[in-house]
Short mmCIF file of C-alpha atoms in Angstrom, two decimals:
data_model
loop_
_atom_site.label_atom_id
_atom_site.label_comp_id
_atom_site.label_asym_id
_atom_site.label_seq_id
_atom_site.Cartn_x
_atom_site.Cartn_y
_atom_site.Cartn_z
CA UNK L 1 0.00 0.00 0.00
CA UNK L 2 1.28 3.41 -0.92
CA UNK L 3 1.94 5.79 1.94
CA UNK L 4 -0.29 8.40 0.36
CA UNK L 5 -3.52 7.62 -1.40
CA UNK L 6 -4.41 9.55 -4.52
CA UNK L 7 -6.67 11.82 -2.53
CA UNK L 8 -3.95 12.48 0.01
CA UNK L 9 -1.43 13.36 -2.68
CA UNK L 10 -3.86 15.92 -4.03
CA UNK L 11 -3.86 17.59 -0.62
CA UNK L 12 -0.20 18.37 -1.13
CA UNK L 13 -0.07 19.08 -4.85
CA UNK L 14 -3.24 21.15 -5.21
CA UNK L 15 -2.05 24.12 -3.13
CA UNK L 16 1.19 24.22 -5.10
CA UNK L 17 -0.56 25.39 -8.25
CA UNK L 18 -4.28 25.36 -8.95
CA UNK L 19 -5.33 26.12 -5.41
CA UNK L 20 -2.35 28.15 -4.26
CA UNK L 21 -3.09 30.00 -1.03
CA UNK L 22 -1.51 33.24 -2.21
CA UNK L 23 -2.28 33.45 -5.91
CA UNK L 24 -5.70 31.78 -5.96
CA UNK L 25 -7.14 32.13 -2.46
CA UNK L 26 -5.30 35.44 -1.92
CA UNK L 27 -4.48 34.61 1.70
CA UNK L 28 -1.28 35.48 3.52
CA UNK L 29 -0.63 38.47 1.30
CA UNK L 30 0.47 40.73 4.16
CA UNK L 31 3.47 38.62 5.06
CA UNK L 32 4.23 37.99 1.38
CA UNK L 33 4.63 41.74 0.95
CA UNK L 34 6.39 42.44 4.21
CA UNK L 35 9.33 40.07 4.27
CA UNK L 36 10.20 39.27 0.67
CA UNK L 37 12.79 42.02 0.18
CA UNK L 38 15.42 39.32 0.42
CA UNK L 39 15.50 35.63 -0.41
CA UNK L 40 16.82 34.43 2.93
CA UNK L 41 13.94 35.98 4.87
CA UNK L 42 11.48 34.38 2.45
CA UNK L 43 12.96 30.95 3.05
CA UNK L 44 13.00 31.37 6.83
CA UNK L 45 9.36 32.48 6.79
CA UNK L 46 8.36 29.58 4.53
CA UNK L 47 9.97 27.03 6.86
CA UNK L 48 8.43 28.62 9.96
CA UNK L 49 4.96 28.59 8.46
CA UNK L 50 5.43 24.99 7.34
CA UNK L 51 6.13 23.98 10.91
CA UNK L 52 3.39 26.03 12.56
CA UNK L 53 0.70 25.19 10.02
CA UNK L 54 1.36 21.44 10.02
CA UNK L 55 1.50 21.30 13.83
CA UNK L 56 -1.47 23.60 14.31
CA UNK L 57 -3.61 21.71 11.82
CA UNK L 58 -2.94 18.48 13.70
CA UNK L 59 -3.76 20.01 17.09
CA UNK L 60 -6.97 21.63 15.85
CA UNK L 61 -7.98 18.45 14.09
CA UNK L 62 -7.46 16.42 17.27
CA UNK L 63 -9.67 18.69 19.35
CA UNK L 64 -12.14 19.52 16.60
CA UNK L 65 -15.00 17.61 18.22
CA UNK L 66 -14.75 19.32 21.56
CA UNK L 67 -14.28 22.93 20.37
CA UNK L 68 -17.43 24.99 21.06
CA UNK L 69 -18.43 26.40 17.68
CA UNK L 70 -19.21 29.84 19.09
CA UNK L 71 -15.64 30.52 20.14
CA UNK L 72 -13.79 28.38 17.61
CA UNK L 73 -11.90 31.31 16.08
CA UNK L 74 -10.58 32.33 19.49
CA UNK L 75 -9.59 28.76 20.22
CA UNK L 76 -7.73 28.57 16.91
CA UNK L 77 -5.93 31.83 17.57
CA UNK L 78 -4.92 30.64 21.03
CA UNK L 79 -3.53 27.41 19.63
CA UNK L 80 -1.37 29.20 17.02
CA UNK L 81 -0.18 31.83 19.46
CA UNK L 82 0.69 29.23 22.10
CA UNK L 83 2.58 27.09 19.59
CA UNK L 84 4.55 30.00 18.19
CA UNK L 85 5.47 31.38 21.62
CA UNK L 86 6.47 27.95 22.86
CA UNK L 87 8.74 27.40 19.88
CA UNK L 88 10.19 30.88 20.29
CA UNK L 89 10.97 30.25 23.97
CA UNK L 90 12.66 26.93 23.27
CA UNK L 91 14.72 28.47 20.48
CA UNK L 92 15.72 31.38 22.72
CA UNK L 93 17.05 28.92 25.27
CA UNK L 94 18.70 26.36 23.00
CA UNK L 95 19.29 28.02 19.63
CA UNK L 96 19.68 31.67 20.47
CA UNK L 97 21.16 32.71 17.11
CA UNK L 98 18.30 31.15 15.19
CA UNK L 99 15.71 32.69 17.48
CA UNK L 100 17.15 36.15 16.84
CA UNK L 101 16.71 35.68 13.13
CA UNK L 102 13.15 34.50 13.64
CA UNK L 103 12.06 37.09 16.19
CA UNK L 104 10.56 39.44 13.65
CA UNK L 105 8.55 36.64 12.08
CA UNK L 106 6.83 35.50 15.25
CA UNK L 107 4.11 38.15 15.07
CA UNK L 108 3.71 37.68 11.36
CA UNK L 109 3.17 33.94 11.73
CA UNK L 110 0.44 34.32 14.35
CA UNK L 111 -1.51 36.76 12.21
CA UNK L 112 -0.99 34.91 8.93
CA UNK L 113 -4.44 34.41 7.41
CA UNK L 114 -3.41 31.13 5.76
CA UNK L 115 -3.05 29.52 9.15
CA UNK L 116 -6.46 30.57 10.43
CA UNK L 117 -7.91 29.88 7.00
CA UNK L 118 -6.72 26.28 6.92
CA UNK L 119 -7.83 25.63 10.51
CA UNK L 120 -11.27 26.90 9.68
CA UNK L 121 -11.61 25.37 6.23
CA UNK L 122 -9.88 22.04 6.70
CA UNK L 123 -8.71 20.98 10.13
CA UNK L 124 -12.12 21.48 11.74
CA UNK L 125 -13.63 18.89 9.41
CA UNK L 126 -10.88 16.36 8.81
CA UNK L 127 -8.73 13.88 10.66
CA UNK L 128 -5.21 14.62 11.94
CA UNK L 129 -3.25 12.84 9.19
CA UNK L 130 -5.12 14.54 6.35
CA UNK L 131 -4.92 17.85 8.18
CA UNK L 132 -1.18 17.39 8.54
CA UNK L 133 -0.84 16.81 4.79
CA UNK L 134 -3.06 19.79 4.06
CA UNK L 135 -0.84 21.93 6.27
CA UNK L 136 2.29 20.76 4.47
CA UNK L 137 0.73 21.32 1.06
CA UNK L 138 -0.54 24.79 1.78
CA UNK L 139 2.64 26.00 3.39
CA UNK L 140 4.67 24.64 0.48
CA UNK L 141 2.40 26.52 -1.92
CA UNK L 142 2.81 29.63 0.20
CA UNK L 143 6.57 29.18 0.43
CA UNK L 144 6.90 28.69 -3.31
CA UNK L 145 5.38 32.08 -4.07
CA UNK L 146 7.29 33.73 -1.23
CA UNK L 147 10.59 32.41 -2.55
CA UNK L 148 9.76 33.41 -6.12
CA UNK L 149 8.91 36.95 -5.04
CA UNK L 150 11.94 37.13 -2.76
CA UNK L 151 14.17 35.95 -5.61
CA UNK L 152 13.10 38.70 -8.00
CA UNK L 153 13.01 41.44 -5.38
CA UNK L 154 16.46 40.71 -4.03
CA UNK L 155 17.97 40.16 -7.49
CA UNK L 156 16.58 43.31 -9.08
CA UNK L 157 16.50 45.46 -5.94
CA UNK L 158 19.88 44.77 -4.38
CA UNK L 159 21.65 42.81 -7.13
CA UNK L 160 22.30 39.98 -4.68
CA UNK L 161 20.95 36.50 -3.95
CA UNK L 162 21.15 35.20 -0.38
CA UNK L 163 23.58 38.06 0.19
CA UNK L 164 25.99 37.11 -2.62
CA UNK L 165 26.66 39.79 -5.21
CA UNK L 166 25.65 37.88 -8.31
CA UNK L 167 25.55 40.91 -10.59
CA UNK L 168 28.83 42.49 -9.53
CA UNK L 169 29.61 45.34 -7.18
CA UNK L 170 27.38 48.41 -7.63
CA UNK L 171 29.90 50.80 -6.07
CA UNK L 172 33.08 49.49 -7.69
CA UNK L 173 31.15 49.14 -10.98
CA UNK L 174 32.11 45.60 -11.90
CA UNK L 175 30.49 42.97 -14.16
CA UNK L 176 26.95 44.08 -15.08
CA UNK L 177 27.31 47.47 -13.40
CA UNK L 178 30.24 48.28 -15.68
CA UNK L 179 27.71 48.30 -18.52
CA UNK L 180 25.58 50.94 -16.86
CA UNK L 181 23.17 48.60 -15.08
CA UNK L 182 21.61 50.00 -11.91
CA UNK L 183 19.73 48.32 -9.06
CA UNK L 184 16.09 49.27 -8.90
CA UNK L 185 15.43 50.56 -5.39
CA UNK L 186 11.69 50.36 -6.03
CA UNK L 187 11.91 46.57 -5.89
CA UNK L 188 12.77 46.82 -2.19
CA UNK L 189 9.54 48.60 -1.33
CA UNK L 190 6.32 46.73 -0.56
CA UNK L 191 4.26 48.04 -3.51
CA UNK L 192 6.60 46.26 -5.91
CA UNK L 193 6.00 43.00 -4.02
CA UNK L 194 2.31 43.42 -4.73
CA UNK L 195 3.08 43.99 -8.39
CA UNK L 196 5.31 40.91 -8.54
CA UNK L 197 2.58 38.81 -6.91
CA UNK L 198 0.14 40.33 -9.41
CA UNK L 199 2.37 39.33 -12.31
CA UNK L 200 2.60 35.78 -11.00
CA UNK L 201 -1.22 35.63 -10.72
CA UNK L 202 -1.52 36.98 -14.27
CA UNK L 203 0.89 34.41 -15.71
CA UNK L 204 -0.77 31.58 -13.83
CA UNK L 205 -4.27 32.49 -14.98
CA UNK L 206 -3.28 33.09 -18.56
CA UNK L 207 -1.80 29.59 -18.69
CA UNK L 208 -4.83 28.00 -17.06
CA UNK L 209 -7.94 29.95 -18.01
CA UNK L 210 -10.21 27.75 -15.90
CA UNK L 211 -8.85 29.62 -12.86
CA UNK L 212 -10.41 32.91 -13.96
CA UNK L 213 -13.52 33.70 -11.95
CA UNK L 214 -16.66 34.76 -13.75
CA UNK T 1 -29.31 15.87 17.63
CA UNK T 2 -28.22 19.15 19.11
CA UNK T 3 -24.50 19.40 19.49
CA UNK T 4 -23.37 19.35 23.05
CA UNK T 5 -20.70 21.94 22.22
CA UNK T 6 -23.23 24.68 21.40
CA UNK T 7 -24.30 24.84 25.03
CA UNK T 8 -23.39 28.14 26.78
CA UNK T 9 -22.19 26.50 29.97
CA UNK T 10 -19.97 24.15 28.00
CA UNK T 11 -18.55 27.04 25.98
CA UNK T 12 -17.82 28.98 29.13
CA UNK T 13 -16.03 26.15 30.87
CA UNK T 14 -14.14 25.21 27.75
CA UNK T 15 -12.82 28.77 27.48
CA UNK T 16 -11.81 28.82 31.14
CA UNK T 17 -10.17 25.42 30.84
CA UNK T 18 -8.30 26.40 27.71
CA UNK T 19 -6.95 29.59 29.22
CA UNK T 20 -5.75 27.75 32.32
CA UNK T 21 -4.16 24.97 30.27
CA UNK T 22 -2.41 27.20 27.75
CA UNK T 23 -1.47 29.74 30.41
CA UNK T 24 0.14 27.17 32.66
CA UNK T 25 2.02 25.49 29.84
CA UNK T 26 3.48 28.81 28.69
CA UNK T 27 4.19 30.00 32.22
CA UNK T 28 5.94 26.73 33.00
CA UNK T 29 8.01 26.93 29.84
CA UNK T 30 8.89 30.58 30.40
CA UNK T 31 9.97 30.14 34.01
CA UNK T 32 11.92 26.95 33.46
CA UNK T 33 13.82 28.42 30.52
CA UNK T 34 14.31 31.84 32.12
CA UNK T 35 17.83 31.31 33.42
CA UNK T 36 19.05 29.77 30.21
CA UNK T 37 17.65 32.70 28.21
CA UNK T 38 19.19 35.27 30.58
CA UNK T 39 22.53 33.50 30.21
CA UNK T 40 22.26 33.66 26.43
CA UNK T 41 21.53 37.38 26.62
CA UNK T 42 24.51 37.96 28.90
CA UNK T 43 26.80 36.13 26.49
CA UNK T 44 25.38 38.12 23.62
CA UNK T 45 26.13 41.43 25.33
CA UNK T 46 29.73 40.36 25.79
CA UNK T 47 29.89 39.29 22.15
CA UNK T 48 28.45 42.65 21.06
CA UNK T 49 31.02 44.59 23.07
CA UNK T 50 33.84 42.45 21.71
CA UNK T 51 32.49 42.90 18.20
CA UNK T 52 32.59 46.67 18.54
CA UNK T 53 36.19 46.38 19.75
CA UNK T 54 37.01 44.52 16.55
CA UNK T 55 37.28 41.11 18.23
CA UNK T 56 35.18 38.88 16.02
CA UNK T 57 35.34 36.02 13.56
CA UNK T 58 34.00 37.80 10.51
CA UNK T 59 33.87 35.73 7.34
CA UNK T 60 33.93 37.81 4.18
CA UNK T 61 31.06 40.26 4.29
CA UNK T 62 29.32 38.38 7.09
CA UNK T 63 29.43 39.56 10.70
CA UNK T 64 30.31 36.66 13.00
CA UNK T 65 30.77 36.90 16.77
CA UNK T 66 33.43 35.28 18.89
CA UNK T 67 32.10 31.78 19.59
CA UNK T 68 30.14 31.33 22.81
CA UNK T 69 32.66 29.02 24.46
CA UNK T 70 35.49 31.50 24.03
CA UNK T 71 33.58 34.68 24.84
CA UNK T 72 34.17 34.76 28.61
CA UNK T 73 37.97 34.47 28.24
CA UNK T 74 38.15 36.96 25.39
CA UNK T 75 36.01 39.40 27.31
CA UNK T 76 38.33 39.17 30.31
CA UNK T 77 41.35 39.54 28.08
CA UNK T 78 40.33 42.57 26.03
CA UNK T 79 37.97 44.49 28.29
CA UNK T 80 40.36 45.78 30.90
CA UNK T 81 38.03 48.01 32.86
CA UNK T 82 34.30 48.61 33.14
CA UNK T 83 33.23 51.94 34.54
CA UNK T 84 29.95 53.54 35.45
CA UNK T 85 29.58 57.29 35.01
CA UNK T 86 26.87 58.78 37.19
CA UNK T 87 26.89 62.56 37.16
CA UNK T 88 30.43 63.53 38.16
CA UNK T 89 31.07 60.23 39.85
CA UNK T 90 33.05 57.56 38.09
CA UNK T 91 33.13 54.11 39.66
CA UNK T 92 34.60 50.85 38.52
CA UNK T 93 32.20 47.93 38.32
CA UNK T 94 32.97 44.63 36.64
CA UNK T 95 29.26 43.95 36.25
CA UNK T 96 28.64 47.22 34.40
CA UNK T 97 27.84 45.39 31.17
CA UNK T 98 24.71 44.05 32.84
CA UNK T 99 23.29 47.56 33.32
CA UNK T 100 20.07 47.75 31.35
CA UNK T 101 20.22 50.84 29.16
CA UNK T 102 16.47 50.75 28.62
CA UNK T 103 15.70 50.85 32.35
CA UNK T 104 18.25 53.61 32.92
CA UNK T 105 16.68 55.65 30.15
CA UNK T 106 13.26 55.27 31.75
CA UNK T 107 14.54 56.11 35.22
CA UNK T 108 16.35 59.22 33.99
CA UNK T 109 12.99 60.73 33.06
CA UNK T 110 12.05 60.96 36.72
CA UNK T 111 13.35 63.99 38.57
CA UNK T 112 16.55 63.84 40.50
CA UNK T 113 17.77 60.55 39.06
CA UNK T 114 21.29 60.55 37.70
CA UNK T 115 21.47 58.08 34.87
CA UNK T 116 24.12 55.38 35.13
CA UNK T 117 26.25 55.41 32.01
CA UNK T 118 28.29 52.24 31.53
CA UNK T 119 31.52 52.48 29.56
CA UNK T 120 33.80 49.58 28.72
CA UNK T 121 37.49 50.25 28.37
CA UNK T 122 39.31 47.84 26.10
CA UNK T 123 42.93 47.30 25.09
CA UNK T 124 43.28 46.11 21.51
CA UNK T 125 46.71 46.06 19.84
CA UNK T 126 48.09 48.49 22.37
CA UNK T 127 45.39 51.02 21.78
CA UNK T 128 42.81 52.03 24.37
CA UNK T 129 39.23 51.98 23.12
CA UNK T 130 36.02 52.97 24.88
CA UNK T 131 32.79 51.11 24.10
CA UNK T 132 29.49 52.78 24.90
CA UNK T 133 26.02 51.24 24.57
CA UNK T 134 23.30 53.14 22.72
CA UNK T 135 19.59 52.51 22.38
CA UNK T 136 16.76 54.06 20.40
CA UNK T 137 13.73 53.48 18.26
CA UNK T 138 13.57 52.13 14.72
CA UNK T 139 10.50 51.81 12.57
CA UNK T 140 8.76 48.96 14.39
CA UNK T 141 10.54 48.49 17.64
CA UNK T 142 13.71 49.07 19.61
CA UNK T 143 17.15 49.33 18.02
CA UNK T 144 20.39 49.35 19.95
CA UNK T 145 24.09 49.01 19.54
CA UNK T 146 27.62 49.37 20.88
CA UNK T 147 30.09 51.90 19.55
CA UNK T 148 33.83 51.73 20.17
CA UNK T 149 35.57 55.13 20.28
CA UNK T 150 39.11 56.29 20.72
CA UNK T 151 39.88 59.15 23.08
CA UNK T 152 39.13 61.74 20.38
CA UNK T 153 35.64 60.28 19.86
CA UNK T 154 36.53 58.80 16.50
CA UNK T 155 34.56 55.61 15.86
CA UNK T 156 36.74 52.49 15.79
CA UNK T 157 33.99 49.93 15.57
CA UNK T 158 30.24 49.65 15.76
CA UNK T 159 27.65 46.96 16.26
CA UNK T 160 23.96 47.56 15.74
CA UNK T 161 21.01 45.30 16.38
CA UNK T 162 17.25 45.54 16.33
CA UNK T 163 14.19 43.82 17.67
CA UNK T 164 11.88 43.80 14.71
CA UNK T 165 12.99 45.90 11.75
CA UNK T 166 11.89 44.82 8.28
CA UNK T 167 14.07 42.01 6.90
CA UNK T 168 16.03 43.16 3.86
CA UNK T 169 15.50 46.83 4.68
CA UNK T 170 15.83 48.20 8.23
CA UNK T 171 17.19 44.88 9.46
CA UNK T 172 20.29 45.56 7.38
CA UNK T 173 21.65 47.90 10.04
CA UNK T 174 23.27 44.79 11.53
CA UNK T 175 25.01 43.95 8.27
CA UNK T 176 28.69 44.67 7.84
CA UNK T 177 28.29 46.94 4.82
CA UNK T 178 26.40 49.36 7.04
CA UNK T 179 28.23 48.96 10.34
CA UNK T 180 31.70 49.14 8.80
CA UNK T 181 30.90 52.53 7.26
CA UNK T 182 31.00 54.05 10.73
CA UNK T 183 34.62 53.09 11.33
CA UNK T 184 36.81 56.18 11.17
CA UNK T 185 33.91 58.63 11.32
CA UNK T 186 34.31 61.55 13.70
CA UNK T 187 31.63 62.27 16.26
CA UNK T 188 32.96 65.76 16.88
CA UNK T 189 32.86 68.58 14.36
CA UNK T 190 35.91 70.62 13.36
CA UNK T 191 35.56 72.84 16.44
CA UNK T 192 35.65 69.85 18.76
CA UNK T 193 31.98 70.04 19.69
CA UNK T 194 29.74 66.99 19.66
CA UNK T 195 27.86 66.61 16.40
CA UNK T 196 27.07 62.92 15.99
CA UNK T 197 26.94 60.91 12.80
CA UNK T 198 24.08 61.28 10.40
CA UNK T 199 22.76 58.36 8.38
CA UNK T 200 22.26 60.44 5.27
CA UNK T 201 20.19 59.91 2.16
CA UNK T 202 21.48 61.44 -1.04
CA UNK T 203 24.96 61.25 0.34
CA UNK T 204 27.42 62.12 -2.44
CA UNK T 205 29.97 59.82 -0.82
CA UNK T 206 28.68 56.22 -1.14
CA UNK T 207 32.14 54.69 -0.72
CA UNK T 208 32.41 56.64 2.53
CA UNK T 209 35.91 57.92 1.87
CA UNK T 210 35.26 61.26 3.59
CA UNK T 211 35.51 60.50 7.29
CA UNK T 212 35.17 64.09 8.47
CA UNK T 213 31.69 64.76 7.09
CA UNK T 214 29.80 63.30 10.10
CA UNK T 215 27.77 61.26 7.61
CA UNK T 216 27.41 57.68 6.46
CA UNK T 217 25.40 56.42 3.51
CA UNK T 218 21.82 55.38 4.30
CA UNK T 219 20.13 52.12 3.29
CA UNK T 220 17.51 52.37 0.54
CA UNK T 221 14.04 51.66 1.89
CA UNK T 222 15.11 52.04 5.51
CA UNK T 223 14.79 55.77 6.09
CA UNK T 224 13.11 55.61 9.48
CA UNK T 225 15.45 52.95 10.84
CA UNK T 226 18.38 55.04 9.61
CA UNK T 227 16.99 58.15 11.28
CA UNK T 228 16.66 56.07 14.45
CA UNK T 229 20.36 55.20 14.27
CA UNK T 230 21.23 58.89 13.78
CA UNK T 231 19.06 59.83 16.74
CA UNK T 232 20.40 57.22 19.15
CA UNK T 233 24.00 58.07 18.32
CA UNK T 234 23.29 61.70 18.98
CA UNK T 235 21.24 61.33 22.14
CA UNK T 236 23.22 58.58 23.83
CA UNK T 237 26.81 59.22 22.84
CA UNK T 238 26.58 62.95 23.56
CA UNK T 239 26.10 62.00 27.21
CA UNK T 240 29.66 60.74 27.24
CA UNK T 241 31.24 63.81 25.63
CA UNK T 242 32.21 65.45 28.91
CA UNK T 243 34.00 62.26 29.96
CA UNK T 244 35.97 62.25 26.73
CA UNK T 245 36.78 65.95 27.09
CA UNK T 246 38.28 65.21 30.48
CA UNK T 247 40.45 62.46 28.95
CA UNK T 248 42.37 64.87 26.73
#
């Protein structure tokens, strides 16, 4: 027997493209705009969300039958916040360097709409294993877009990738800069992130017209 | 069948139970990890001070601290004296690096309190350097740093850090390309009065070859964080200027 049934595999692959949380469901946009000025931050955020969403989905799924429906949103929020703070505390004690890099993301993870969205839409109605897969799938789909946006913004905005000067030195005027190329400072500002996300949505929908809403 | 979970009493007790459960788990975690976290912070402060003194393990353009297992010995070796300036009084205190600049800043707002100003005297390659902590506000949250000066208030090293500045923009104040620009900059103007260092936009000197202009090049997209750095250098380092005047 395969580890993942066909239906389970779809839980992971769907959010990568045709049901991407950012480009199709338009969730998690705030963090996609805020932290994609460089590739490294995008990757760190993607990994953090992967962890929190998969864990949170499992926890919510396990207690889904005892959550009072009237306060379910508050319960969900408490679960995410508790998880994130717990992880942050443990990292502060045992991996201080890592926790410093993550500190700015903690607030952004708690308020990420994808997390609440998946709890509400999936984990409340499905078992832990499927919820876990759904969490992995959605955070991978989220991370994919984040990394794509981070790639273009860092490359065109600072001329670097993961901090390496791939286009030459802008001050010493080497490689590409010797030919008169200039970094585009606009790419570092949030509005350009929105435009990059918009371009990705445009390309995706023009390739698959069934995604266009009436 | 009506769901049991829609009941008001159930909802109420669930909420109470959840708060108690989550609260105690977090409180337990926080209190049991407290000492370990405080220890990490203490080590970090020592690493920051050593970094400003130029004692670090930088790799290429990346800022790397002295490793945690070596930091205590290195700190003892290079930081020869820690002093606390309080008004006209200067006392030696080998725990001065634990003085919380934030608390001191708050306390100094109340009347009649003389703020404690810690200063760390280091010997590096036969030269005496003075490291002072600074603290201010960035765009989202606190920013702080340590600046190493010689006796003429010329910057010999700087380390900046932040709590929650935007990654890729304001967060770049802790990158070497920004911090290294401060080295060699004068805090005093030509007349010997305190002027500070401005993080300047539209600076005509991006390679930072002019060290007498009291300016370093700003980071694109990080205006408010940069202004915060300018402000904390001005407000906090000026407090030390009378001490430095007395040195010469």
